[in-house]
Amino acid sequence: MSQLSLSLLKKSGVSNELIGIAKKTIDGERITVKEGIVLFEKGDLGFLGTLANFIREKKHGDHTFFNRNIHIEPTNICVFDCKFCSYSKLLREKTQGWELTEDEIYDIVRSYKDKAITEIHIVGGVHPKMGLHYFGNLIKNIKEIRPDIHVKAFTAVELEYMCRKAKVSYKEGLQILKDYGQDSLPGGGAEIFDEKIRAEICDDKCSTEQWLEIHRTAHEIGLPSNATMLYGHIESYAHRIDHMDRLRNLQDETGGFNTFIPLKFRNKDNQMSHLKESTVVEDLKNYAVSRIFLDNFDHLKAYWPMIGRETSQLSLSYGVDDIDGTIDDSTKIYSMAGAEDQNPALTTKELVQLIKDVNRHPIERGTLYDVIKDYKDYDFSAEEAVVA
Ligand code: V47
Ligand code: SF4
């Protein structure tokens, strides 16, 4: 954003307070917690979008990243009882859960033999009988079938439980999984770090301190990770900024986070169904403020199975540079919570088109943002249909 844009902002009646924050952002200066809250409370969508897009384009130009991935969810049986979770309500409602056998999991991996996926994302409920070495072996065997694949596995919630049960420190547990072949950690389980809100929505699982410690330790031993934030329920703007501030501080310390993924609360079939979901305007504001506040995160991801395809396209003008992957209908977390896509799957061609339709430049990436293929001028008709 140039001096011209700043003077346009002045003419359009934007307050001096917001112009001050815009100036800092343009000069590459970090904004404070207080300024982050002001952005949420006083910044309108046009202002926030302009600023967030400025940062996004400074970092990545028009490049928009995606990957070819699948999820494996070994079970939805869970010892915890998060109020927002639609996925595991077994303890309370005694409904049917699933437990994939090891062979079923290996068959899933084998079924992708001829497909160019680069990542398997493994998360699920916290099953009392599936422990550290069970999962370690699973990763080892998956890697034997598919040595080239990146395994991004287990939220800090699952890891805290596994380490506790195995009576090992986080460092020992994570090193054991790394030695079996785990490559990185997903960002789940973060929810909202504010202790009071956390106690209200997910009282019995790993604490904020434990989540941060597990990610810190992972980074220290060379396992990069992602970070999420569950928003749009009972938290305030101050809680969102506090959450991001704790992540920004840890990122200063370790530099181990790849991307930040805001997760919109979906309200179907859970103990928080009485709450309304956030609007699209709120979702876009949230992306924009995240992009402006988290100056030390290279990437901001809109997870399309949760937010929908069109909002994902819009998000690309509000700071987002990554829309996750092909998925191939392999996750149930969001469809069970009420997301529009009941069978989330996009072919590579469809993902590329989605990105091109909003005039952005599609880049297939690996999990760690290594460039795999540039699709700007790619001609799909030149090859047979490319599927996931
Ligand atoms: O921690 C559960 C969320 C997360 C609901 O790292 C809900 O690349 C909204 O972390 N409404 C797990 N959200 C999924 C996750 C994730 C997803 C995609 C990519 C990555 C990554 C990580 O799902 C949980 C929780 O925050 N969640 N229920 C719900 N009703
Ligand atoms: Fe279990 Fe995760 Fe659902 Fe919480 S969000 S109940 S830890 S599956």
XYZ file of C-alpha atoms and ligand atoms in Angstrom:
426
model
C 0.000 0.000 0.000
C 1.493 3.293 -1.116
C 1.297 6.840 0.200
C -1.543 7.235 -2.300
C -3.555 4.474 -0.602
C -2.885 6.068 2.786
C -4.172 9.428 1.620
C -7.210 7.708 0.087
C -7.879 6.097 3.466
C -7.680 9.520 5.125
C -10.166 10.925 2.632
C -12.553 8.013 3.114
C -12.914 8.849 6.796
C -10.826 6.090 8.373
C -9.874 7.141 11.919
C -6.357 8.305 12.791
C -6.051 5.341 15.141
C -6.574 2.882 12.256
C -4.351 4.888 9.918
C -1.596 4.663 12.535
C -1.936 0.866 12.568
C -1.951 0.787 8.766
C 1.269 2.846 8.654
C 2.991 0.497 11.082
C 1.914 -2.509 9.058
C 3.090 -0.974 5.799
C 6.470 -0.174 7.375
C 6.789 -3.800 8.492
C 6.453 -2.897 12.177
C 4.768 -5.315 14.548
C 1.374 -4.250 15.921
C 0.544 -4.568 19.621
C -2.122 -6.678 21.338
C -4.156 -3.513 21.917
C -3.914 -2.572 18.240
C -4.986 -6.079 17.239
C -8.146 -5.683 19.304
C -8.772 -2.237 17.763
C -8.571 -3.806 14.291
C -11.269 -6.324 15.215
C -13.474 -3.742 16.916
C -13.130 -0.785 14.582
C -11.721 -1.937 11.249
C -14.293 -2.395 8.511
C -13.984 -5.212 6.032
C -12.646 -3.054 3.179
C -9.904 -1.540 5.338
C -8.844 -4.859 6.857
C -8.889 -6.607 3.486
C -6.715 -3.937 1.852
C -4.138 -4.145 4.612
C -4.135 -7.945 4.819
C -3.881 -8.278 1.055
C -0.945 -5.867 1.060
C 0.933 -8.212 3.412
C -0.156 -11.335 1.528
C 1.084 -9.911 -1.770
C 4.303 -8.638 -0.230
C 5.016 -12.160 1.024
C 3.695 -14.275 -1.847
C 2.429 -12.096 -4.697
C -0.505 -13.922 -6.284
C 0.836 -17.360 -5.447
C -1.804 -19.546 -3.825
C -0.729 -22.860 -2.392
C -2.505 -26.194 -2.174
C -1.412 -29.781 -1.763
C -2.512 -33.267 -2.748
C -3.365 -34.970 0.491
C -5.637 -37.399 2.272
C -6.675 -37.700 5.883
C -6.772 -40.936 7.852
C -8.950 -40.864 10.958
C -8.230 -44.154 12.751
C -11.081 -43.727 15.252
C -13.626 -41.259 16.584
C -13.708 -42.928 19.993
C -12.403 -40.386 22.452
C -11.781 -40.256 26.163
C -12.431 -36.497 26.162
C -15.660 -34.592 25.879
C -15.144 -31.235 24.144
C -18.415 -29.348 23.998
C -17.913 -28.198 20.393
C -17.125 -31.655 19.036
C -19.705 -33.330 16.798
C -17.317 -36.051 15.869
C -16.978 -37.922 19.112
C -19.962 -37.944 21.417
C -19.662 -41.556 22.259
C -19.159 -41.400 25.982
C -22.217 -39.212 26.418
C -24.591 -40.644 23.858
C -23.237 -44.164 23.552
C -23.517 -43.886 19.779
C -21.573 -46.026 17.354
C -17.965 -45.167 16.780
C -15.467 -46.468 14.287
C -12.099 -48.104 14.829
C -10.141 -48.805 11.658
C -7.960 -51.892 11.849
C -4.312 -51.603 10.874
C -5.038 -53.548 7.694
C -7.866 -51.203 6.773
C -5.474 -48.288 7.165
C -2.786 -49.943 5.013
C -5.431 -50.730 2.365
C -6.355 -47.042 2.257
C -2.695 -46.133 1.721
C -2.276 -48.850 -0.957
C -5.378 -47.597 -2.766
C -3.443 -44.380 -3.539
C -0.580 -46.304 -5.137
C -0.948 -44.602 -8.513
C -1.980 -41.203 -7.225
C 0.410 -38.344 -6.714
C -0.553 -37.469 -3.140
C 2.331 -36.074 -1.090
C 0.854 -35.945 2.422
C -1.140 -38.134 4.788
C -2.750 -36.263 7.688
C -3.535 -38.603 10.600
C -5.729 -37.408 13.470
C -8.652 -38.825 15.360
C -10.296 -39.281 18.713
C -8.121 -40.086 21.711
C -8.636 -43.830 21.998
C -7.676 -45.361 25.365
C -6.105 -48.403 23.726
C -4.136 -46.857 20.860
C -0.763 -45.807 22.274
C 2.585 -44.360 21.290
C 4.142 -47.503 19.838
C 0.895 -48.590 18.144
C 0.841 -45.297 16.249
C 4.611 -45.340 15.739
C 4.403 -48.742 14.076
C 1.497 -47.561 11.984
C 3.605 -44.688 10.635
C 6.558 -47.028 10.014
C 4.375 -49.424 8.010
C 2.709 -46.604 6.081
C 6.171 -45.368 5.117
C 7.115 -48.873 3.952
C 4.149 -48.844 1.574
C 4.738 -45.242 0.568
C 8.299 -44.111 1.411
C 7.906 -40.745 -0.350
C 4.886 -39.600 1.670
C 4.992 -36.863 4.334
C 3.211 -37.975 7.504
C 1.674 -35.055 9.398
C 0.141 -36.654 12.450
C -1.462 -36.256 15.878
C -2.654 -33.112 17.591
C -1.014 -32.032 20.833
C -4.109 -33.452 22.563
C -3.395 -36.939 21.224
C 0.333 -36.548 21.916
C -0.148 -35.427 25.511
C -2.286 -38.514 26.188
C 0.107 -40.892 24.387
C 3.143 -39.585 26.300
C 1.303 -39.668 29.627
C 0.162 -43.283 29.080
C 3.633 -44.380 27.919
C 5.201 -42.532 30.889
C 7.673 -40.654 28.716
C 8.478 -36.951 28.480
C 7.191 -34.983 25.488
C 10.741 -34.911 24.149
C 11.127 -38.684 24.417
C 7.671 -39.379 22.978
C 8.107 -37.034 20.028
C 11.597 -38.400 19.314
C 10.184 -41.953 19.324
C 7.524 -40.951 16.773
C 10.104 -39.088 14.689
C 12.314 -42.180 14.655
C 9.338 -44.240 13.435
C 8.942 -41.771 10.555
C 6.608 -38.950 11.628
C 7.479 -35.768 9.733
C 5.392 -32.990 11.294
C 2.438 -32.125 13.541
C -0.934 -30.670 12.506
C -2.300 -27.655 14.350
C -5.381 -29.088 16.036
C -6.311 -29.053 19.695
C -5.331 -25.414 20.232
C -8.954 -24.195 20.368
C -8.686 -20.986 22.438
C -5.750 -20.560 24.799
C -7.492 -18.311 27.335
C -7.761 -20.592 30.359
C -11.304 -19.570 31.360
C -12.775 -20.075 27.896
C -10.849 -23.315 27.492
C -12.289 -24.583 30.767
C -15.790 -23.883 29.451
C -15.447 -25.566 26.068
C -12.916 -28.363 26.600
C -12.203 -28.757 30.252
C -10.717 -32.218 30.349
C -8.097 -32.275 27.591
C -4.554 -30.949 27.318
C -4.070 -27.462 28.742
C -2.845 -24.383 26.910
C 0.523 -24.719 28.602
C 0.815 -28.357 27.495
C -0.217 -27.533 23.894
C 2.454 -24.847 23.666
C 5.083 -27.022 25.344
C 4.446 -29.922 22.971
C 4.819 -27.674 19.917
C 7.903 -25.997 21.409
C 9.485 -29.418 21.996
C 8.522 -30.642 18.524
C 10.228 -27.614 16.966
C 13.318 -28.174 19.116
C 13.773 -31.722 17.847
C 13.156 -30.777 14.219
C 9.453 -31.543 13.807
C 7.689 -28.514 12.310
C 4.020 -27.942 13.044
C 0.895 -25.935 12.281
C -1.281 -23.883 14.615
C -5.059 -23.460 14.678
C -7.610 -21.334 16.506
C -11.247 -22.347 16.972
C -13.240 -19.110 16.752
C -16.815 -17.878 16.545
C -18.273 -19.387 19.733
C -18.082 -17.828 23.234
C -14.715 -16.108 22.881
C -14.222 -12.347 22.562
C -11.925 -10.468 20.182
C -9.496 -10.012 23.087
C -9.356 -13.809 23.491
C -8.569 -14.269 19.792
C -5.745 -11.734 19.929
C -4.426 -13.276 23.159
C -4.392 -16.657 21.383
C -2.470 -15.250 18.435
C -0.108 -13.390 20.736
C 0.903 -16.616 22.483
C 1.531 -18.196 19.069
C 3.498 -15.174 17.852
C 5.700 -15.358 20.949
C 6.393 -19.066 20.470
C 7.115 -18.507 16.789
C 9.676 -15.823 17.773
C 11.318 -18.403 20.003
C 11.405 -21.407 17.646
C 10.374 -20.430 14.101
C 8.834 -23.898 13.825
C 5.272 -23.065 12.710
C 4.485 -23.450 9.017
C 1.050 -21.935 8.904
C -1.853 -20.584 10.934
C -5.320 -22.040 10.325
C -8.353 -20.312 11.842
C -11.142 -22.884 12.267
C -14.716 -21.574 12.181
C -16.936 -23.140 14.846
C -19.692 -25.235 13.194
C -22.723 -25.872 15.333
C -24.415 -29.057 14.176
C -24.972 -31.883 16.657
C -22.764 -30.804 19.505
C -23.180 -29.406 23.016
C -22.806 -25.857 21.698
C -25.479 -26.123 19.002
C -27.456 -23.295 20.610
C -24.762 -20.830 19.465
C -25.069 -19.121 16.091
C -22.253 -19.602 13.602
C -20.126 -16.631 12.560
C -21.061 -14.774 9.368
C -18.924 -14.752 6.232
C -18.047 -11.110 6.987
C -16.761 -12.161 10.408
C -14.791 -15.039 8.859
C -13.092 -12.691 6.396
C -12.354 -10.143 9.131
C -10.808 -12.899 11.186
C -8.515 -13.969 8.342
C -7.498 -10.370 7.708
C -6.667 -9.564 11.337
C -4.771 -12.853 11.674
C -2.678 -11.941 8.625
C -1.917 -8.487 10.003
C -1.177 -9.617 13.576
C 0.897 -12.746 12.907
C 3.801 -11.019 11.195
C 6.165 -13.938 11.813
C 3.944 -16.624 10.228
C 4.752 -17.084 6.548
C 1.420 -18.661 5.652
C -2.272 -18.327 6.446
C -4.516 -21.213 5.496
C -8.259 -21.334 4.789
C -9.330 -24.930 5.280
C -11.898 -25.267 2.501
C -13.851 -28.293 3.837
C -14.724 -26.196 6.873
C -15.298 -22.779 5.340
C -16.723 -23.812 1.951
C -15.377 -23.274 -1.537
C -16.660 -19.759 -2.186
C -15.566 -18.302 1.143
C -12.167 -19.899 0.515
C -12.003 -18.042 -2.790
C -12.962 -14.780 -1.073
C -10.419 -15.374 1.694
C -7.632 -15.094 -0.893
C -8.257 -11.324 -0.899
C -8.180 -11.182 2.928
C -4.684 -12.433 3.637
C -4.994 -16.163 2.910
C -2.400 -17.753 0.603
C -3.182 -21.469 1.091
C -6.419 -23.451 0.802
C -5.207 -26.906 1.936
C -5.648 -29.871 -0.339
C -7.570 -32.349 -2.422
C -8.720 -34.307 0.706
C -10.555 -36.922 -1.375
C -13.471 -37.312 1.023
C -11.244 -38.670 3.765
C -12.256 -36.542 6.758
C -15.487 -36.455 8.739
C -14.697 -33.797 11.366
C -16.440 -30.976 9.506
C -19.178 -32.788 7.628
C -20.391 -34.158 10.991
C -20.313 -30.620 12.438
C -22.496 -29.175 9.664
C -20.121 -28.033 6.907
C -21.730 -27.686 3.476
C -19.489 -30.243 1.798
C -20.692 -33.586 3.128
C -18.099 -35.473 1.063
C -15.188 -33.056 0.779
C -13.076 -33.824 -2.270
C -11.590 -31.715 -5.032
C -9.549 -32.951 -7.953
C -6.328 -31.104 -8.652
C -7.978 -29.636 -11.731
C -10.916 -28.319 -9.693
C -8.627 -26.805 -7.048
C -6.544 -25.114 -9.707
C -9.685 -23.724 -11.348
C -11.031 -22.474 -8.009
C -7.835 -20.472 -7.540
C -7.655 -19.245 -11.141
C -11.294 -18.107 -11.025
C -10.265 -15.380 -8.560
C -7.203 -14.445 -10.610
C -4.614 -16.028 -8.388
C -1.674 -18.211 -9.345
C -1.981 -21.875 -8.231
C 1.097 -23.611 -6.864
C 1.082 -27.205 -5.680
C 3.222 -27.410 -2.549
C 4.614 -30.077 -0.272
C 3.676 -29.949 3.426
C 6.629 -27.664 4.172
C 5.791 -25.307 1.279
C 8.371 -26.679 -1.119
C 7.107 -25.964 -4.645
C 6.024 -29.121 -6.436
C 4.317 -27.737 -9.516
C 3.395 -24.369 -10.947
C -0.084 -24.524 -12.512
C -0.221 -21.007 -13.947
C -0.119 -22.089 -17.584
C -0.676 -25.774 -17.086
C -2.842 -27.475 -19.691
C -4.876 -30.312 -18.166
C -6.155 -31.456 -21.533
C -2.598 -32.522 -22.339
C -2.789 -35.375 -19.887
C -5.429 -37.793 -18.782
C -7.676 -36.540 -15.953
C -5.487 -35.900 -12.935
C -7.294 -37.072 -9.842
C -6.163 -36.247 -6.310
O -8.830 -29.250 17.255
C -13.672 -29.883 16.084
C -11.702 -28.523 15.295
C -9.689 -29.503 14.994
C -15.289 -28.578 15.437
O -2.804 -28.686 10.639
C -14.080 -28.017 15.029
O -3.119 -28.679 8.487
C -15.196 -26.269 14.085
O -6.793 -29.215 13.591
N -16.402 -26.725 14.469
C -8.993 -30.667 14.329
N -14.030 -26.882 14.336
C -8.698 -30.372 12.859
C -7.427 -29.620 12.649
C -6.902 -29.356 11.296
C -7.745 -29.340 10.208
C -7.198 -29.097 8.950
C -5.858 -28.912 8.748
C -5.018 -28.925 9.856
C -3.549 -28.754 9.662
C -5.531 -29.142 11.138
O -11.002 -29.417 14.491
C -9.921 -29.565 16.474
C -10.988 -28.498 16.637
O -10.401 -27.239 16.783
N -13.103 -28.845 15.455
N -15.025 -29.739 16.077
C -16.508 -27.877 15.151
N -17.691 -28.302 15.561
Fe -11.943 -35.816 21.371
Fe -10.796 -34.109 19.664
Fe -13.497 -34.319 19.781
Fe -12.169 -33.185 21.795
S -12.246 -32.395 19.655
S -13.813 -34.748 21.989
S -10.259 -34.365 21.860
S -12.065 -35.917 19.113
